[in-house]
CSV table of C-alpha atoms and ligand atoms in Angstrom, one decimal:
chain,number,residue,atom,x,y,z
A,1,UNK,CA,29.0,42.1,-18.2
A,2,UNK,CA,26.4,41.5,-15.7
A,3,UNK,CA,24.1,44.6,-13.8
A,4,UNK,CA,22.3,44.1,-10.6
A,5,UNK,CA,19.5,45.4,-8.8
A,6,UNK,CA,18.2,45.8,-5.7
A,7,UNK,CA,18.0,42.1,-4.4
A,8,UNK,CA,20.8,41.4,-6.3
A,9,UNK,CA,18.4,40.7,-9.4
A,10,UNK,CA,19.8,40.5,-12.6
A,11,UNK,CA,18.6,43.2,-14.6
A,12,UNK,CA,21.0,43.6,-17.7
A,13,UNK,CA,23.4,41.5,-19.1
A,14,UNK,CA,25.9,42.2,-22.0
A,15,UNK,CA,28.2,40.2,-24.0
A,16,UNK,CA,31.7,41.3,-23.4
A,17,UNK,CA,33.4,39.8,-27.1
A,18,UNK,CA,30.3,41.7,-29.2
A,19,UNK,CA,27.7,44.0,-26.9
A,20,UNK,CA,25.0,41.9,-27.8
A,21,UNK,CA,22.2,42.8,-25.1
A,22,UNK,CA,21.0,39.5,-23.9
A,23,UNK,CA,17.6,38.7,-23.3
A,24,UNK,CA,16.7,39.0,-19.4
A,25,UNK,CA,12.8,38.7,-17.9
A,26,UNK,CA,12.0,39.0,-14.4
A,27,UNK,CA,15.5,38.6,-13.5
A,28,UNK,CA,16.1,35.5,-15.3
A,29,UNK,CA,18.8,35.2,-18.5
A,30,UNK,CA,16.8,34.1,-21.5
A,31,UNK,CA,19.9,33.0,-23.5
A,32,UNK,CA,23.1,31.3,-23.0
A,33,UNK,CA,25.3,33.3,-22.0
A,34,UNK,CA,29.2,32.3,-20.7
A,35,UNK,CA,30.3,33.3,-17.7
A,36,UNK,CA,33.9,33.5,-17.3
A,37,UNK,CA,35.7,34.5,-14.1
A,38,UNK,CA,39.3,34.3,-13.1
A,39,UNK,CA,41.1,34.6,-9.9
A,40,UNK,CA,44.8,35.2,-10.5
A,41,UNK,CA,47.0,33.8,-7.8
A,42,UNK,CA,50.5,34.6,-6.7
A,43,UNK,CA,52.4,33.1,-9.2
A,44,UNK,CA,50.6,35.4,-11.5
A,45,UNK,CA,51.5,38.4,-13.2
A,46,UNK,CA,48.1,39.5,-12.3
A,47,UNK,CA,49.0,38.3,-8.6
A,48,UNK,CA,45.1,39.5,-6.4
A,49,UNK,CA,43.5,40.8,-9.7
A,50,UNK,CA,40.1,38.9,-10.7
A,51,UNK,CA,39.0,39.3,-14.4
A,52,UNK,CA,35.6,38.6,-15.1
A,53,UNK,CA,33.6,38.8,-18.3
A,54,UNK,CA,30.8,37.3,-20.2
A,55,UNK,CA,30.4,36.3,-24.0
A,56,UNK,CA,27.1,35.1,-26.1
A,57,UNK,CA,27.1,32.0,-27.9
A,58,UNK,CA,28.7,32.9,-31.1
A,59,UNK,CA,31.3,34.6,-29.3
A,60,UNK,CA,31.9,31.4,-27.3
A,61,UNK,CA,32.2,29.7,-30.4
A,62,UNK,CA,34.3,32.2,-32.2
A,63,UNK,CA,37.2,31.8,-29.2
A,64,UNK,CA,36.5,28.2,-28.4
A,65,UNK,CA,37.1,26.9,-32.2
A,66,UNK,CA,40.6,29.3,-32.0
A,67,UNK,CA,41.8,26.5,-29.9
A,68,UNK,CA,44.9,24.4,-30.9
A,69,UNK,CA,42.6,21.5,-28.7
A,70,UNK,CA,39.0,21.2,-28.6
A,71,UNK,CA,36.8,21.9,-25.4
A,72,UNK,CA,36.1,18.5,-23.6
A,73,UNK,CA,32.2,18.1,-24.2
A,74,UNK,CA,30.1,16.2,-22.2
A,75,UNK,CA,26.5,15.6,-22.3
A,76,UNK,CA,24.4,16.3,-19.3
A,77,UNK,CA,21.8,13.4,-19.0
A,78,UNK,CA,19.6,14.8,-16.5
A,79,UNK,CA,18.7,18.5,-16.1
A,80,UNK,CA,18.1,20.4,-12.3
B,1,ZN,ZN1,28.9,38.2,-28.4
């Protein structure tokens, strides 16, 4: 869960899976933090609903290694 300020600054942010507070400064995330969103589509049961949430590290982890397949990983060579 993400709050914004005026400016649309980022002034809180919360991990949905534990409540860890993450670490923000000057409106910048200190920490990695997931950010899913999902916009469900007609041939949803959830047909114009958008689910959004946001989950620390460990918490990324925890659901990622529940997976009957591993996440694809791929390793960035440059950073922007
Ligand atoms: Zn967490």
């Amino acid at each position: 869960m993400r709050e914004y300020g005026k400016d649309n600054e980022l002034i809180r942010a919360v991990c949905n899976g534990c409540k860890k507070e993450m670490k923000v400064e000057h409106g910048i995330l200190k920490e990695g933090l997931f950010e899913g969103v999902q916009r469900f589509g007609y041939f949803s049961e959830k047909d114009g609903i958008t689910h959004k949430f946001d989950l620390c590290e460990e918490c990324y982890d925890r659901m990622t290694h529940s997976f009957a397949l591993p996440v694809t990983e791929i390793e960035e060579k440059e950073f922007l």
